[in-house]
Coordinates of C-alpha atoms in Angstrom, one line a residue:
M1 CA -80.6 47.7 121.0
T2 CA -81.5 50.9 119.2
V3 CA -79.2 53.9 118.9
R4 CA -81.6 55.8 121.2
R5 CA -81.3 53.1 123.8
S6 CA -77.5 53.1 123.4
F7 CA -77.4 56.8 124.1
L8 CA -79.5 56.4 127.3
L9 CA -77.3 53.6 128.5
A10 CA -74.1 55.6 128.0
S11 CA -75.6 58.6 129.7
A12 CA -76.7 56.6 132.7
L13 CA -73.3 55.1 133.1
S14 CA -71.4 58.3 132.7
L15 CA -73.6 60.1 135.1
G16 CA -73.6 57.3 137.7
L17 CA -77.4 57.0 137.8
G18 CA -77.4 53.3 138.8
A19 CA -78.1 50.2 136.9
P20 CA -80.3 50.7 133.8
L21 CA -82.3 47.9 132.3
F22 CA -80.3 46.0 129.6
A23 CA -81.6 44.3 126.6
Q24 CA -81.5 40.5 126.9
G25 CA -78.5 39.2 125.1
T26 CA -76.2 42.2 125.7
I27 CA -72.9 41.5 127.5
N28 CA -71.6 44.6 129.2
V29 CA -67.8 44.6 129.8
A30 CA -66.0 47.2 131.9
I31 CA -62.4 47.7 130.5
V32 CA -59.6 49.8 131.9
G33 CA -59.9 52.6 129.4
E34 CA -60.5 53.7 125.9
P35 CA -58.5 51.7 123.3
D36 CA -56.3 54.2 121.4
T37 CA -56.7 52.2 118.2
L38 CA -58.8 49.4 116.8
D39 CA -56.0 48.2 114.7
P40 CA -54.3 45.5 116.8
M41 CA -51.2 45.4 114.6
L42 CA -50.3 48.8 116.0
S43 CA -50.6 48.1 119.7
T44 CA -49.3 45.8 122.4
K45 CA -51.9 47.0 124.9
D46 CA -54.1 44.3 126.5
V47 CA -57.1 46.6 126.3
V48 CA -56.7 46.8 122.5
S49 CA -56.3 43.0 122.2
I50 CA -59.4 42.3 124.4
V51 CA -61.7 44.5 122.2
T52 CA -60.3 43.9 118.7
Q53 CA -60.1 40.1 118.9
H54 CA -63.9 40.1 118.5
M55 CA -63.7 41.9 115.1
V56 CA -60.5 40.7 113.5
E57 CA -58.8 37.3 113.2
T58 CA -55.3 35.9 112.6
L59 CA -54.2 32.8 110.7
Y60 CA -53.6 31.0 114.0
T61 CA -54.7 31.3 117.6
F62 CA -54.1 29.5 120.9
D63 CA -56.2 26.7 122.5
S64 CA -56.9 26.3 126.2
K65 CA -53.4 24.8 126.8
W66 CA -51.6 27.5 124.8
N67 CA -51.0 25.2 121.8
V68 CA -51.1 27.0 118.4
A69 CA -54.2 26.1 116.5
P70 CA -55.5 27.2 113.1
L71 CA -58.1 30.0 112.8
L72 CA -58.1 31.5 109.3
A73 CA -55.6 29.0 108.2
A74 CA -57.3 25.7 107.2
E75 CA -54.8 23.7 109.2
M76 CA -51.3 23.7 110.6
P77 CA -48.6 24.5 108.0
T78 CA -46.3 22.2 106.2
V79 CA -42.7 23.2 107.3
S80 CA -39.7 22.3 105.2
D81 CA -36.9 20.1 106.8
D82 CA -34.6 23.1 107.1
G83 CA -37.3 25.1 109.0
K84 CA -37.3 28.0 106.4
V85 CA -40.4 27.4 104.3
Y86 CA -44.0 27.4 105.8
D87 CA -46.8 26.4 103.4
I88 CA -50.1 27.6 104.9
P89 CA -53.5 26.5 103.5
L90 CA -56.3 29.0 104.0
R91 CA -60.0 28.5 104.7
T92 CA -62.3 29.3 101.9
G93 CA -65.7 30.9 102.0
I94 CA -64.5 33.6 104.5
T95 CA -66.0 37.0 104.1
F96 CA -64.7 40.4 105.3
Q97 CA -67.0 42.8 107.0
D98 CA -67.0 45.0 103.9
G99 CA -68.6 42.0 101.9
S100 CA -65.4 41.0 100.1
A101 CA -64.1 37.4 100.1
M102 CA -60.8 36.6 101.7
D103 CA -58.1 35.0 99.6
S104 CA -54.3 34.7 99.6
A105 CA -53.8 38.2 98.2
D106 CA -55.4 39.6 101.3
V107 CA -53.2 37.5 103.6
V108 CA -50.0 38.3 101.8
A109 CA -50.7 42.1 101.9
S110 CA -51.7 41.9 105.6
L111 CA -48.6 39.9 106.6
N112 CA -46.3 42.4 104.7
R113 CA -48.0 45.2 106.5
W114 CA -47.5 43.4 109.8
L115 CA -43.8 43.1 109.1
K116 CA -43.6 46.8 108.3
L117 CA -45.7 48.3 111.1
A118 CA -46.3 45.9 114.0
T119 CA -43.8 45.8 117.0
R120 CA -43.7 42.0 116.8
G121 CA -43.7 41.9 113.0
K122 CA -40.8 44.3 112.8
G123 CA -38.9 42.0 115.2
V124 CA -39.0 39.1 112.7
A125 CA -38.9 41.2 109.4
D126 CA -35.2 40.8 108.9
K127 CA -35.6 37.0 108.9
V128 CA -38.3 36.9 106.2
E129 CA -37.1 36.3 102.6
K130 CA -40.6 36.7 101.1
I131 CA -44.3 36.0 101.5
E132 CA -46.2 34.9 98.4
A133 CA -49.5 33.4 97.3
T134 CA -49.0 29.9 95.9
A135 CA -52.8 29.5 95.1
P136 CA -55.9 31.5 95.8
D137 CA -56.2 29.5 99.1
A138 CA -52.6 29.1 100.0
V139 CA -49.6 31.2 101.0
R140 CA -45.9 30.5 101.6
I141 CA -43.6 32.2 104.0
T142 CA -39.9 31.8 103.2
L143 CA -37.4 32.7 105.9
K144 CA -33.7 33.6 105.5
S145 CA -33.0 31.5 108.5
P146 CA -35.0 29.3 110.8
Y147 CA -37.3 31.1 113.3
A148 CA -38.8 28.8 115.9
P149 CA -41.4 31.2 117.4
L150 CA -43.0 32.1 114.0
L151 CA -46.3 30.3 114.6
S152 CA -46.7 31.7 118.1
L153 CA -46.2 35.2 116.7
L154 CA -48.8 34.6 114.0
A155 CA -51.3 33.4 116.7
F156 CA -50.9 36.3 119.1
S157 CA -53.7 38.8 119.4
N158 CA -51.3 41.4 120.8
S159 CA -49.4 43.4 118.0
A160 CA -51.4 40.9 115.9
A161 CA -50.8 39.6 112.4
A162 CA -54.5 40.5 111.7
I163 CA -55.9 39.7 108.2
Y164 CA -57.5 42.7 106.4
P165 CA -58.6 43.2 102.8
E166 CA -55.8 43.8 100.3
E167 CA -57.4 47.1 99.5
N168 CA -57.3 48.2 103.1
Q169 CA -53.6 48.3 103.8
A170 CA -52.7 51.9 104.6
D171 CA -50.2 52.7 107.4
V172 CA -53.1 54.2 109.3
L173 CA -56.5 52.7 108.5
E174 CA -59.6 54.8 108.3
K175 CA -61.7 51.8 109.2
V176 CA -60.6 48.4 110.5
I177 CA -62.3 45.6 108.4
G178 CA -61.9 42.1 109.7
T179 CA -63.4 38.6 109.5
G180 CA -64.4 38.2 113.1
P181 CA -67.7 37.1 114.7
Y182 CA -68.6 40.7 115.7
E183 CA -68.4 44.1 114.0
L184 CA -68.4 47.6 115.4
A185 CA -71.8 49.2 115.2
E186 CA -71.2 52.3 117.2
R187 CA -68.5 54.0 119.2
V188 CA -68.9 56.9 121.6
P189 CA -65.4 57.8 122.9
D190 CA -65.0 57.2 126.6
Q191 CA -68.5 55.9 126.9
Y192 CA -68.8 52.6 125.0
L193 CA -68.0 50.5 122.0
Q194 CA -71.0 48.5 120.7
F195 CA -70.3 45.3 118.8
V196 CA -73.0 43.4 117.0
R197 CA -73.0 40.0 115.3
F198 CA -71.4 39.9 111.8
D199 CA -74.1 38.1 109.9
K200 CA -71.7 36.6 107.3
Y201 CA -69.3 35.2 109.8
V202 CA -68.3 31.5 109.2
P203 CA -67.1 29.9 112.5
R204 CA -64.8 26.9 112.6
E205 CA -66.5 23.6 113.0
E206 CA -64.2 22.2 115.8
P207 CA -65.5 22.3 119.4
T208 CA -64.5 25.4 121.3
D209 CA -61.1 25.0 123.0
G210 CA -59.8 28.3 124.5
A211 CA -59.7 30.8 121.6
A212 CA -59.6 27.9 119.1
G213 CA -62.5 26.1 117.6
K214 CA -66.0 27.5 117.2
R215 CA -66.6 31.1 118.1
G216 CA -70.3 31.0 118.7
Q217 CA -71.7 34.5 118.3
V218 CA -73.9 33.8 121.3
P219 CA -74.6 37.4 122.6
D220 CA -76.6 39.7 120.4
E221 CA -74.3 42.5 121.4
I222 CA -71.0 42.9 123.3
R223 CA -70.6 46.4 124.8
F224 CA -67.2 47.5 126.0
I225 CA -67.4 50.3 128.5
P226 CA -64.1 52.3 129.2
T227 CA -64.0 52.6 133.0
P228 CA -60.6 54.0 134.0
D229 CA -61.1 54.1 137.7
P230 CA -60.7 50.6 139.3
N231 CA -63.1 51.4 142.1
T232 CA -65.8 52.4 139.6
R233 CA -65.3 49.0 137.9
V234 CA -65.9 47.3 141.2
E235 CA -69.0 49.4 142.1
G236 CA -70.5 48.9 138.7
L237 CA -70.0 45.2 138.9
L238 CA -71.6 45.0 142.3
A239 CA -74.5 47.2 141.2
G240 CA -75.2 45.0 138.2
Q241 CA -74.2 47.6 135.6
Y242 CA -71.5 45.3 134.3
D243 CA -71.5 41.6 133.5
F244 CA -67.8 41.5 133.5
A245 CA -65.1 43.8 134.9
D246 CA -61.4 43.6 134.0
S247 CA -58.4 44.2 136.3
L248 CA -60.0 44.7 139.8
P249 CA -57.9 45.9 142.8
S250 CA -56.9 42.9 144.9
E251 CA -58.4 44.5 148.0
S252 CA -61.8 44.3 146.4
F253 CA -61.7 40.4 146.2
D254 CA -63.5 39.7 149.5
R255 CA -66.1 42.3 148.9
V256 CA -67.0 41.0 145.5
A257 CA -66.9 37.4 146.9
G258 CA -69.6 38.5 149.4
S259 CA -71.9 40.0 146.7
D260 CA -75.2 38.4 145.8
K261 CA -74.8 39.6 142.2
A262 CA -71.2 39.1 141.3
E263 CA -68.2 36.9 142.0
P264 CA -64.4 37.3 141.7
V265 CA -62.3 35.4 139.2
M266 CA -58.7 35.0 140.2
I267 CA -56.2 33.8 137.6
E268 CA -53.2 32.4 139.6
S269 CA -49.7 33.1 138.3
F270 CA -51.3 35.4 135.8
G271 CA -48.3 37.6 135.0
W272 CA -45.5 39.9 136.0
P273 CA -45.2 43.6 136.6
V274 CA -42.3 45.1 134.7
F275 CA -40.2 48.3 134.8
A276 CA -39.4 48.8 131.2
L277 CA -36.1 50.7 130.8
N278 CA -35.1 53.3 128.2
H279 CA -31.9 52.1 126.5
K280 CA -32.2 54.5 123.6
Q281 CA -31.4 57.8 125.4
G282 CA -31.2 59.3 128.8
L283 CA -30.0 58.2 132.2
L284 CA -30.4 54.5 131.8
T285 CA -28.1 54.2 128.8
D286 CA -25.5 54.0 131.5
R287 CA -25.1 50.3 132.7
K288 CA -24.0 51.2 136.2
I289 CA -27.0 53.5 136.7
R290 CA -29.2 50.6 135.5
Q291 CA -27.5 48.3 138.0
A292 CA -28.0 50.8 140.8
L293 CA -31.6 51.0 139.9
Q294 CA -32.0 47.2 140.1
M295 CA -30.1 47.0 143.3
A296 CA -32.1 49.6 145.1
L297 CA -35.6 48.3 144.4
P298 CA -37.4 46.9 147.5
I299 CA -39.3 44.1 145.7
D300 CA -41.2 42.8 148.7
D301 CA -42.4 46.3 149.7
M302 CA -43.4 47.1 146.2
L303 CA -45.5 44.0 145.8
F304 CA -47.2 44.3 149.2
A305 CA -48.1 47.9 148.4
A306 CA -49.4 46.9 145.0
F307 CA -51.5 43.8 146.1
G308 CA -51.9 44.0 149.9
D309 CA -51.8 40.3 150.6
D310 CA -49.4 37.7 149.6
K311 CA -52.2 35.4 148.4
F312 CA -52.2 37.8 145.3
F313 CA -48.5 37.8 144.6
K314 CA -45.1 36.0 144.9
V315 CA -41.6 37.5 145.3
D316 CA -40.0 35.4 142.5
G317 CA -37.1 36.3 140.2
P318 CA -37.1 33.8 137.3
M319 CA -39.0 34.9 134.3
Y320 CA -41.5 32.0 134.5
P321 CA -43.2 30.6 137.7
E322 CA -43.0 27.1 139.1
G323 CA -44.5 24.5 136.8
W324 CA -43.8 26.3 133.5
P325 CA -41.4 24.5 131.1
W326 CA -39.4 27.8 130.7
R327 CA -38.5 28.0 134.4
V328 CA -34.8 28.6 134.9
E329 CA -32.7 30.1 137.7
N330 CA -29.9 31.8 135.8
G331 CA -29.0 35.2 137.2
V332 CA -31.5 35.3 140.1
E333 CA -28.8 36.3 142.6
N334 CA -29.3 39.8 141.2
Y335 CA -33.0 39.8 142.0
N336 CA -34.4 41.7 145.0
V337 CA -31.0 42.8 146.4
N338 CA -32.8 45.8 148.1
D339 CA -29.5 47.5 149.1
Q340 CA -29.9 51.3 148.7
A341 CA -26.4 51.9 150.2
K342 CA -24.6 49.8 147.6
A343 CA -26.8 51.3 144.9
G344 CA -25.7 54.7 146.0
E345 CA -22.0 53.7 145.6
L346 CA -22.7 52.6 142.1
L347 CA -24.4 55.9 141.4
K348 CA -21.2 57.7 142.6
E349 CA -19.0 55.5 140.4
A350 CA -21.2 56.3 137.4
G351 CA -20.9 60.1 138.1
Y352 CA -24.6 60.5 138.5
D353 CA -25.4 64.3 138.5
G354 CA -28.8 64.4 139.9
T355 CA -30.7 64.4 136.6
P356 CA -34.3 63.3 137.5
L357 CA -35.2 59.7 136.8
R358 CA -38.6 59.9 135.0
I359 CA -41.0 57.1 135.8
L360 CA -44.0 57.0 133.6
T361 CA -47.1 55.3 135.1
S362 CA -50.9 55.3 135.3
R363 CA -53.5 54.9 137.9
Q364 CA -55.8 53.0 135.6
Y365 CA -53.8 50.0 136.7
E366 CA -53.6 51.0 140.4
F367 CA -51.0 48.4 141.2
H368 CA -48.6 50.1 138.8
Y369 CA -48.9 53.4 140.6
K370 CA -48.5 51.9 144.1
M371 CA -45.3 50.1 143.0
A372 CA -44.0 53.4 141.6
E373 CA -44.6 55.2 144.9
V374 CA -42.6 52.7 146.9
A375 CA -39.9 52.5 144.3
K376 CA -39.6 56.3 144.4
M377 CA -38.9 56.4 148.1
A378 CA -36.2 53.6 147.9
L379 CA -34.5 55.2 144.9
E380 CA -34.4 58.5 146.6
M381 CA -32.7 56.8 149.6
A382 CA -30.1 55.5 147.2
G383 CA -29.4 59.0 145.8
F384 CA -31.6 59.2 142.7
K385 CA -33.8 62.2 142.1
V386 CA -37.1 60.7 141.0
Q387 CA -39.9 62.3 138.9
L388 CA -43.2 60.4 138.8
D389 CA -45.2 61.2 135.6
V390 CA -48.7 60.0 136.3
V391 CA -51.0 59.9 133.2
D392 CA -53.9 58.0 131.8
W393 CA -53.2 54.7 130.1
A394 CA -53.8 56.0 126.6
T395 CA -51.3 58.8 127.1
L396 CA -48.7 56.4 128.6
G397 CA -49.1 54.4 125.4
E398 CA -48.4 57.4 123.3
R399 CA -45.5 58.8 125.4
R400 CA -43.6 55.5 125.6
N401 CA -43.1 55.6 121.8
D402 CA -41.0 58.8 122.3
P403 CA -37.7 57.9 124.2
A404 CA -37.2 61.6 124.9
L405 CA -40.1 61.6 127.4
W406 CA -39.3 58.8 129.9
D407 CA -36.6 56.7 131.5
I408 CA -38.9 53.9 132.9
Y409 CA -42.5 53.1 132.1
I410 CA -44.4 50.6 134.2
S411 CA -46.4 47.9 132.6
H412 CA -47.2 44.2 133.1
S413 CA -47.5 41.1 131.0
P414 CA -49.2 37.8 131.4
F415 CA -46.9 34.8 131.3
L416 CA -46.8 33.8 127.7
P417 CA -46.3 30.4 126.2
E418 CA -43.3 31.5 124.1
P419 CA -40.6 33.8 125.5
A420 CA -40.1 35.4 122.2
L421 CA -43.5 36.9 122.5
T422 CA -41.9 39.2 125.1
D423 CA -40.2 41.6 122.6
M424 CA -38.1 43.4 125.2
Y425 CA -35.5 40.7 124.9
F426 CA -34.7 41.9 121.4
K427 CA -33.0 45.0 120.0
T428 CA -35.9 45.9 117.8
S429 CA -38.3 46.5 120.7
R430 CA -39.5 49.8 122.0
I431 CA -37.0 49.9 124.8
G432 CA -34.1 49.3 122.4
W433 CA -32.0 47.0 124.6
S434 CA -29.1 45.9 122.5
E435 CA -25.8 44.5 123.8
P436 CA -23.6 42.4 121.5
E437 CA -23.3 39.2 123.6
K438 CA -27.0 39.3 124.5
D439 CA -28.0 39.9 120.9
K440 CA -26.0 36.8 119.8
I441 CA -27.8 34.7 122.4
A442 CA -31.2 36.1 121.4
D443 CA -30.6 35.3 117.7
A444 CA -29.5 31.8 118.5
F445 CA -32.5 31.3 120.7
L446 CA -34.9 32.3 117.9
A447 CA -33.2 30.1 115.3
E448 CA -32.8 26.9 117.5
P449 CA -35.6 24.3 116.8
D450 CA -34.5 21.9 119.6
P451 CA -36.6 22.5 122.8
A452 CA -33.8 21.4 125.2
K453 CA -31.2 23.7 123.5
R454 CA -33.7 26.5 123.4
L455 CA -34.2 26.2 127.2
E456 CA -30.5 26.4 127.7
L457 CA -30.3 29.5 125.6
F458 CA -33.2 31.0 127.4
G459 CA -31.3 30.5 130.6
Q460 CA -28.4 32.5 129.2
L461 CA -30.8 35.2 128.0
Q462 CA -32.4 35.5 131.5
A463 CA -28.9 35.8 133.0
A464 CA -28.0 38.5 130.5
N465 CA -31.1 40.4 131.5
F466 CA -30.1 40.4 135.2
D467 CA -26.5 41.3 134.4
D468 CA -27.0 44.1 131.9
V469 CA -30.4 45.1 133.4
G470 CA -32.4 45.0 130.2
F471 CA -35.7 45.3 132.0
I472 CA -36.8 44.5 135.5
K473 CA -39.4 41.9 136.4
I474 CA -40.9 42.8 139.8
G475 CA -42.5 39.5 140.7
N476 CA -45.5 37.2 140.0
F477 CA -49.1 38.3 140.5
N478 CA -52.5 36.8 140.4
A479 CA -55.1 38.7 138.4
V480 CA -58.5 39.6 140.0
L481 CA -61.4 40.0 137.5
G482 CA -65.1 40.1 138.3
K483 CA -68.2 38.6 136.6
A484 CA -71.9 38.6 137.2
K485 CA -73.1 35.3 138.7
T486 CA -75.4 35.0 135.8
L487 CA -72.6 35.2 133.2
K488 CA -71.5 31.9 131.7
G489 CA -69.2 30.8 128.9
V490 CA -66.3 33.2 129.6
D491 CA -62.9 31.5 130.0
P492 CA -60.5 32.9 132.7
T493 CA -57.7 34.2 130.4
P494 CA -55.5 37.3 130.2
W495 CA -57.5 38.5 127.2
P496 CA -61.1 37.6 127.9
Y497 CA -63.4 37.0 124.9
F498 CA -67.2 36.9 124.9
W499 CA -68.3 35.3 121.7
N500 CA -69.6 32.2 123.6
A501 CA -70.9 34.2 126.6
S502 CA -74.5 34.0 127.8
K503 CA -76.5 35.2 130.8
E504 CA -78.9 32.9 132.7

């Protein structure tokens, strides 16, 4: 597609002029908003992961069953008997999008940058003794103590341990240079990001299996179109403007299902909405006030308001749903108490002085906002004064980095294959939840290699979260996405990828 054609497409979309004619081989994807960065090390936002996984790669990734699989690594690492040394062989013949060849020096520099700057990297940094090149095509990670989730962290596209050229390692990158199957050709803020095939990309030879195996470079172009309003995403999908639309309102399910152009995609037990609490400063540094907050929330009403029909959600306290190996029941007696009177008594005991409880949320994920509205009413019944700060998603992402600006921010997470990928359990996370006994449990959980013992420790960690109110899981929800009936080769996943997508 020419630049002129690109401009006309963006103009038509922004002006709402109906479905333009698309070049064959272009996949048009409506996302929830403009990514605030194209450096996935610096963000835990899903919208950043969705876009950037097409242009940058990590040493490892996940297959369709959430097993860790090699990507830029040649194979799985050799791990020492004491669990402290990981020897990682690298693929050869890999080229960056600036034309340079990838080698171990690039990997070492990138992983050190990840430890310094990335939320998840900083969480493990104090456990890393050193990262070194042992050959041009091999690196070694030496830990101070065993760290069981290391490979899952290295595989995650969110706060990703992305591999960049050694020469491109500034704290803030002027340009993101990766090894992925697509590269950025053009970006018009708030209109589109145009990705085209990287002609020197070398895919893996194994069959495609989730994000693992061959990444096929099937589309000529992938175009991500920021579409903050969820109803606009629905209408664009139904009109044929979009081949794929992320995060649709649950009430649109039946309408999309009745379309002759599109169909809904529902991912069951997709994830969990969360009230992330500020432990660094402000009201919620007081444990009794946190407990009052947890006690006052009407979970059933919040989920009904958010999703409208219980086929889209489940009132469920454990951190993992039925059928997951991490499912434990510890502490769930403190879930969904829904007692505003008792919460009010706790507020009085805490000496609450009427300082506004600031809830930071966005309407780009409409279910976040609907939960906030219901929570506000219940919390005010308990005696809180509540201030809803409603902003766009990019602004929320900026403000949550400053603990002076919020007491709660509302987000959500897919259910992840490794609990340690949820960084809020750990004192290094953005929310800053640190309590001595909990921290001991968390450290033991990270160091323990035995799966049965790790499950027992995770149960203790879940109980600590309910007791100390580290953060609040609201429930389970099913995600509703939408795709054109002609679109093939897109797996239903929390972070959809389109390198194998095609249109009939």
